[in-house]
Amino acid sequence: MYSPTLESPATGSQLSGWEHPVEKPAETPSRLRALVRPWLAVLCAAALGASVGVVTGVGLAREITLDVDGKLTTHRSFAADVRGALKAAGVPYETGDMVSPPPSAEIGDDMTIVVRHARPLTLNLDGTSSTHLTTALNVQDALEELKMNPNKLQLSTTRLRQIPVEGFQLNARSQRKVTIVAGSMRIETTTTGRTVEEVLEESSVELGEGDKVSPGLSTFPPEDTVIRVTPGLPPHTIPISPDVAALNWDALARCESGPDPKLVSGGRFGLYRFSLGMWRAVGGEKRPVDWPKAEQTYRAQLLYQRLAGDWKRAWPECGDRL
């Protein structure tokens, strides 16, 4: 009987027809695990590295607050110092600007960085103009930065007026204490007037024709100025004889009043203790104490001439001093 034969592919040997080729066994699960395990280790290491990198990166970021010219914003920054944080946030600064903490300071958690950009303030004070660079955001802070007391200034705007970065012009008048002496009147006042004339107008002091004012009307009156108003003298139409003018009028004044041109005592006034009747009889206006020494002496000399030298009728106790 015919028996077929098969040739083994591997050896070329003859196989009987009743024999079957032996199949290669399939890969077992354990073998698959052995093959995959090294690759899993690599993938896990890579994932772990990425995870560590993310965690590490987040740990370096710090939350900071930027206060730039009064505007607050919050940022997460990886910068090591203030300079880097401001650069990352796009906040420029220059010499003259205020940065706190300073640019070289290290960044800390929950840090607030304050930036104030310098801005020009043109100050017109009592008519004199000057320009200053300030990092203050409003008028009051700027004045205090300039060592000026806002309470003693009359301002052209409110104290809380914001000063823009491009600059601002502020008009101000200082409050000053001055004294006005006009005749027998003495006024102590606080003023913002830029000239003596303005101060007199504020105090309702009217000037008569010929009145003299010291300091001059256009002068700026600083603190503690004394403004003196000397009334213009009435016309001296009657001449005084040389003999009368040569008498010792200073001695008479010393005996009568001390001498005190402002003396008021017992209905008598001034250097020569005029009664109002005697004063007006020789052309005197107002009261003797409202006039300076020269006017009082002129009226006394007129009285002496009118009395034809009879000094006892006017100055019975002191007339002999003439």
Short mmCIF file of C-alpha atoms in Angstrom, two decimals:
data_model
loop_
_atom_site.label_atom_id
_atom_site.label_comp_id
_atom_site.label_asym_id
_atom_site.label_seq_id
_atom_site.Cartn_x
_atom_site.Cartn_y
_atom_site.Cartn_z
CA MET A 1 0.00 0.00 0.00
CA TYR A 2 1.22 3.40 -0.94
CA SER A 3 2.39 5.57 1.97
CA PRO A 4 2.96 9.19 1.13
CA THR A 5 5.88 10.94 2.63
CA LEU A 6 6.44 14.56 3.58
CA GLU A 7 9.67 16.34 3.66
CA SER A 8 10.44 18.29 6.76
CA PRO A 9 11.06 21.92 5.85
CA ALA A 10 13.65 22.27 8.50
CA THR A 11 15.68 19.09 7.93
CA GLY A 12 14.60 17.82 4.61
CA SER A 13 13.95 14.37 6.22
CA GLN A 14 11.17 12.19 5.11
CA LEU A 15 7.96 11.95 7.22
CA SER A 16 5.54 9.19 6.99
CA GLY A 17 1.99 9.96 6.06
CA TRP A 18 0.85 9.10 9.52
CA GLU A 19 3.09 11.66 11.11
CA HIS A 20 2.14 15.34 11.56
CA PRO A 21 4.44 18.40 11.76
CA VAL A 22 4.88 19.79 15.29
CA GLU A 23 3.45 23.38 15.59
CA LYS A 24 5.45 26.14 17.39
CA PRO A 25 3.78 26.92 20.72
CA ALA A 26 2.05 30.42 21.06
CA GLU A 27 3.64 33.22 23.11
CA THR A 28 2.52 32.96 26.73
CA PRO A 29 1.20 36.00 28.74
CA SER A 30 4.18 35.91 31.01
CA ARG A 31 6.49 36.27 28.09
CA LEU A 32 4.48 39.27 26.81
CA ARG A 33 4.78 40.94 30.16
CA ALA A 34 8.50 40.45 30.11
CA LEU A 35 8.72 42.13 26.75
CA VAL A 36 6.45 45.11 27.64
CA ARG A 37 7.81 45.81 31.13
CA PRO A 38 10.96 47.70 30.04
CA TRP A 39 8.91 50.00 27.80
CA LEU A 40 6.42 50.68 30.59
CA ALA A 41 9.29 51.69 32.83
CA VAL A 42 10.53 54.15 30.23
CA LEU A 43 7.07 55.64 29.72
CA CYS A 44 6.45 55.97 33.46
CA ALA A 45 9.78 57.68 33.97
CA ALA A 46 9.01 60.14 31.21
CA ALA A 47 5.57 60.87 32.63
CA LEU A 48 6.97 61.25 36.11
CA GLY A 49 9.62 63.64 34.85
CA ALA A 50 7.02 65.75 33.11
CA SER A 51 4.87 65.74 36.23
CA VAL A 52 7.78 66.75 38.41
CA GLY A 53 8.65 69.51 35.98
CA VAL A 54 5.12 70.92 36.11
CA VAL A 55 4.96 70.74 39.87
CA THR A 56 8.38 72.30 40.17
CA GLY A 57 7.46 75.07 37.73
CA VAL A 58 4.25 75.90 39.58
CA GLY A 59 6.15 75.99 42.83
CA LEU A 60 8.49 78.71 41.50
CA ALA A 61 5.68 81.02 40.42
CA ARG A 62 4.75 83.64 43.03
CA GLU A 63 1.64 85.73 43.22
CA ILE A 64 2.40 89.46 43.35
CA THR A 65 0.37 92.67 43.25
CA LEU A 66 1.46 95.63 41.12
CA ASP A 67 0.39 99.12 42.19
CA VAL A 68 1.24 101.29 39.18
CA ASP A 69 0.23 104.91 39.69
CA GLY A 70 -2.63 103.78 41.90
CA LYS A 71 -3.92 101.03 39.59
CA LEU A 72 -3.77 97.54 41.17
CA THR A 73 -3.27 94.32 39.18
CA THR A 74 -2.40 90.76 40.26
CA HIS A 75 0.21 88.60 38.49
CA ARG A 76 1.92 85.21 38.82
CA SER A 77 5.61 85.77 38.30
CA PHE A 78 8.58 83.45 37.78
CA ALA A 79 11.01 86.41 38.09
CA ALA A 80 13.72 86.35 40.74
CA ASP A 81 13.63 90.07 41.49
CA VAL A 82 11.45 93.17 41.21
CA ARG A 83 13.19 94.29 38.03
CA GLY A 84 12.31 91.04 36.28
CA ALA A 85 8.73 91.08 37.52
CA LEU A 86 8.16 94.60 36.19
CA LYS A 87 9.76 93.72 32.86
CA ALA A 88 7.58 90.63 32.53
CA ALA A 89 4.48 92.69 33.32
CA GLY A 90 5.44 95.37 30.77
CA VAL A 91 5.82 98.14 33.35
CA PRO A 92 8.60 100.59 32.39
CA TYR A 93 10.37 102.93 34.80
CA GLU A 94 13.15 105.48 34.57
CA THR A 95 15.45 107.50 36.78
CA GLY A 96 13.30 109.76 38.92
CA ASP A 97 10.45 107.26 39.14
CA MET A 98 9.71 105.65 42.49
CA VAL A 99 9.89 101.84 42.72
CA SER A 100 9.34 100.09 46.05
CA PRO A 101 10.80 97.64 46.93
CA PRO A 102 13.84 98.62 44.84
CA PRO A 103 14.39 96.83 41.50
CA SER A 104 17.15 94.61 42.94
CA ALA A 105 14.94 93.22 45.74
CA GLU A 106 14.04 89.53 45.61
CA ILE A 107 10.47 88.54 44.84
CA GLY A 108 8.49 87.14 47.76
CA ASP A 109 5.09 85.53 48.06
CA ASP A 110 2.16 87.97 48.16
CA MET A 111 4.52 90.91 47.55
CA THR A 112 3.14 94.30 46.51
CA ILE A 113 5.35 96.32 44.17
CA VAL A 114 4.59 100.04 44.03
CA VAL A 115 5.56 102.14 40.99
CA ARG A 116 5.04 105.89 40.82
CA HIS A 117 6.07 107.57 37.58
CA ALA A 118 7.51 111.08 37.95
CA ARG A 119 5.39 113.87 36.49
CA PRO A 120 5.97 117.64 36.12
CA LEU A 121 4.04 120.00 38.39
CA THR A 122 4.16 123.68 37.45
CA LEU A 123 3.42 125.71 40.58
CA ASN A 124 2.46 129.37 40.28
CA LEU A 125 2.74 130.60 43.88
CA ASP A 126 1.92 134.25 44.59
CA GLY A 127 2.75 135.11 40.98
CA THR A 128 6.09 133.26 40.89
CA SER A 129 6.23 130.15 38.68
CA SER A 130 8.41 127.05 39.22
CA THR A 131 8.35 123.48 37.87
CA HIS A 132 8.97 120.38 39.99
CA LEU A 133 9.10 116.64 39.26
CA THR A 134 6.88 114.73 41.66
CA THR A 135 5.81 111.12 42.09
CA ALA A 136 2.71 112.18 44.05
CA LEU A 137 -0.62 111.25 42.50
CA ASN A 138 -2.65 114.25 43.76
CA VAL A 139 -2.21 117.93 44.59
CA GLN A 140 -2.16 117.53 48.37
CA ASP A 141 0.53 114.84 48.34
CA ALA A 142 2.60 116.87 45.88
CA LEU A 143 2.48 119.98 48.09
CA GLU A 144 3.45 117.96 51.15
CA GLU A 145 6.30 116.43 49.13
CA LEU A 146 7.44 120.02 48.47
CA LYS A 147 7.28 120.77 52.25
CA MET A 148 4.31 123.09 51.80
CA ASN A 149 1.23 123.18 54.04
CA PRO A 150 -1.95 122.92 51.92
CA ASN A 151 -3.92 124.41 54.83
CA LYS A 152 -2.12 127.73 54.33
CA LEU A 153 -2.71 127.96 50.60
CA GLN A 154 -5.60 129.14 48.47
CA LEU A 155 -5.62 126.69 45.55
CA SER A 156 -7.03 126.91 42.04
CA THR A 157 -8.35 123.33 42.34
CA THR A 158 -9.23 120.73 44.97
CA ARG A 159 -6.51 119.07 47.02
CA LEU A 160 -7.47 115.61 45.71
CA ARG A 161 -7.13 116.67 42.07
CA GLN A 162 -5.16 113.91 40.29
CA ILE A 163 -1.90 114.90 38.60
CA PRO A 164 -1.61 113.18 35.18
CA VAL A 165 1.71 111.77 33.99
CA GLU A 166 1.92 114.45 31.29
CA GLY A 167 1.89 117.18 33.98
CA PHE A 168 -0.33 119.82 35.55
CA GLN A 169 -0.29 123.55 36.39
CA LEU A 170 -1.39 124.62 39.86
CA ASN A 171 -2.06 128.22 40.90
CA ALA A 172 -1.78 128.98 44.60
CA ARG A 173 -1.75 131.93 46.97
CA SER A 174 -0.18 131.73 50.39
CA GLN A 175 -2.04 132.88 53.50
CA ARG A 176 -0.03 135.42 55.49
CA LYS A 177 -0.51 137.46 58.64
CA VAL A 178 -0.08 141.20 58.09
CA THR A 179 -0.76 144.33 60.12
CA ILE A 180 -2.20 147.58 58.76
CA VAL A 181 -1.55 150.82 60.63
CA ALA A 182 -3.55 153.75 59.29
CA GLY A 183 -3.64 156.78 61.54
CA SER A 184 -5.04 155.64 64.89
CA MET A 185 -6.42 152.45 63.33
CA ARG A 186 -4.57 149.14 63.64
CA ILE A 187 -5.80 146.05 61.80
CA GLU A 188 -4.30 142.57 62.09
CA THR A 189 -5.49 140.30 59.31
CA THR A 190 -4.77 137.12 57.34
CA THR A 191 -4.55 137.62 53.61
CA THR A 192 -3.85 135.90 50.31
CA GLY A 193 -3.40 139.23 48.53
CA ARG A 194 -0.48 139.41 46.13
CA THR A 195 0.06 143.15 46.60
CA VAL A 196 -0.27 145.72 49.38
CA GLU A 197 -3.08 147.32 47.39
CA GLU A 198 -5.06 144.04 47.41
CA VAL A 199 -4.57 143.71 51.17
CA LEU A 200 -5.90 147.23 51.79
CA GLU A 201 -8.93 146.54 49.57
CA GLU A 202 -9.66 143.29 51.42
CA SER A 203 -9.61 145.20 54.72
CA SER A 204 -11.76 148.06 53.36
CA VAL A 205 -9.04 150.65 53.96
CA GLU A 206 -9.73 153.59 51.65
CA LEU A 207 -6.88 155.84 50.68
CA GLY A 208 -7.30 159.58 50.58
CA GLU A 209 -5.65 161.98 48.19
CA GLY A 210 -2.01 162.38 49.11
CA ASP A 211 -1.93 159.39 51.48
CA LYS A 212 1.41 157.62 51.60
CA VAL A 213 1.64 153.83 51.87
CA SER A 214 4.68 151.84 52.95
CA PRO A 215 5.61 149.37 51.49
CA GLY A 216 4.41 150.54 48.08
CA LEU A 217 1.03 149.50 46.73
CA SER A 218 2.50 147.08 44.16
CA THR A 219 4.78 145.37 46.69
CA PHE A 220 4.23 141.72 47.66
CA PRO A 221 3.56 141.54 51.43
CA PRO A 222 5.28 138.50 53.02
CA GLU A 223 4.44 137.06 56.43
CA ASP A 224 4.37 139.60 59.31
CA THR A 225 4.46 142.65 57.03
CA VAL A 226 3.41 145.93 58.65
CA ILE A 227 1.63 148.19 56.15
CA ARG A 228 1.65 151.82 57.21
CA VAL A 229 -0.75 154.36 55.76
CA THR A 230 0.22 157.96 56.40
CA PRO A 231 -2.58 160.38 55.58
CA GLY A 232 -1.79 163.06 53.07
CA LEU A 233 -1.52 166.36 54.92
CA PRO A 234 -4.15 169.03 54.41
CA PRO A 235 -2.87 172.06 52.54
CA HIS A 236 -0.70 174.37 54.64
CA THR A 237 -1.92 177.68 53.26
CA ILE A 238 -0.83 179.85 56.18
CA PRO A 239 2.94 180.26 56.49
CA ILE A 240 4.71 179.93 59.85
CA SER A 241 7.06 182.74 60.75
CA PRO A 242 10.71 181.76 61.21
CA ASP A 243 10.68 182.96 64.84
CA VAL A 244 7.76 180.68 65.70
CA ALA A 245 9.27 177.72 63.82
CA ALA A 246 12.53 178.18 65.75
CA LEU A 247 10.88 177.65 69.18
CA ASN A 248 11.52 174.40 71.05
CA TRP A 249 8.45 172.46 70.00
CA ASP A 250 10.02 169.12 70.89
CA ALA A 251 10.41 170.26 74.49
CA LEU A 252 6.75 171.34 74.63
CA ALA A 253 5.65 167.95 73.23
CA ARG A 254 7.76 166.07 75.79
CA CYS A 255 6.18 168.02 78.61
CA GLU A 256 2.61 167.74 77.34
CA SER A 257 2.46 164.10 76.14
CA GLY A 258 5.70 162.29 76.69
CA PRO A 259 5.91 162.78 73.59
CA ASP A 260 3.14 160.54 72.26
CA PRO A 261 1.38 161.55 69.01
CA LYS A 262 -1.37 158.99 69.76
CA LEU A 263 -2.15 160.21 73.29
CA VAL A 264 -5.84 160.46 74.20
CA SER A 265 -6.44 161.76 77.72
CA GLY A 266 -9.22 163.80 79.33
CA GLY A 267 -10.65 165.01 76.03
CA ARG A 268 -7.24 166.07 74.77
CA PHE A 269 -5.30 164.53 71.90
CA GLY A 270 -1.83 164.11 70.52
CA LEU A 271 1.59 165.63 71.09
CA TYR A 272 0.32 169.04 72.23
CA ARG A 273 -2.87 167.85 73.92
CA PHE A 274 -5.25 169.72 71.66
CA SER A 275 -8.92 169.92 72.48
CA LEU A 276 -11.02 169.21 69.42
CA GLY A 277 -12.26 172.83 69.47
CA MET A 278 -8.72 174.23 69.40
CA TRP A 279 -7.71 171.76 66.70
CA ARG A 280 -10.54 172.71 64.37
CA ALA A 281 -10.06 176.40 65.04
CA VAL A 282 -6.70 176.21 63.30
CA GLY A 283 -7.98 174.16 60.33
CA GLY A 284 -7.30 170.70 61.70
CA GLU A 285 -9.26 167.80 60.19
CA LYS A 286 -10.38 164.60 61.92
CA ARG A 287 -8.50 164.32 65.24
CA PRO A 288 -4.92 165.22 66.11
CA VAL A 289 -4.08 161.56 66.73
CA ASP A 290 -5.05 160.74 63.14
CA TRP A 291 -2.09 162.74 61.87
CA PRO A 292 1.68 162.45 62.06
CA LYS A 293 3.96 164.69 64.08
CA ALA A 294 4.51 167.18 61.25
CA GLU A 295 0.80 167.99 60.92
CA GLN A 296 0.28 168.28 64.68
CA THR A 297 3.27 170.60 65.00
CA TYR A 298 2.09 172.81 62.12
CA ARG A 299 -1.34 173.25 63.79
CA ALA A 300 0.32 173.99 67.15
CA GLN A 301 2.45 176.70 65.54
CA LEU A 302 -0.64 178.18 63.87
CA LEU A 303 -2.36 178.24 67.26
CA TYR A 304 0.65 180.00 68.82
CA GLN A 305 0.61 182.63 66.07
CA ARG A 306 -3.16 183.13 66.42
CA LEU A 307 -2.70 183.66 70.19
CA ALA A 308 0.04 186.16 69.43
CA GLY A 309 2.49 184.18 71.52
CA ASP A 310 0.24 183.94 74.60
CA TRP A 311 1.18 180.31 75.26
CA LYS A 312 -0.47 180.30 78.72
CA ARG A 313 -3.91 180.20 77.05
CA ALA A 314 -3.05 176.96 75.24
CA TRP A 315 -0.38 175.30 77.42
CA PRO A 316 -0.46 176.83 80.87
CA GLU A 317 1.69 174.15 82.47
CA CYS A 318 4.28 173.47 79.77
CA GLY A 319 4.29 176.52 77.51
CA ASP A 320 7.39 177.90 79.16
CA ARG A 321 9.38 175.01 77.62
CA LEU A 322 9.14 176.72 74.28
#
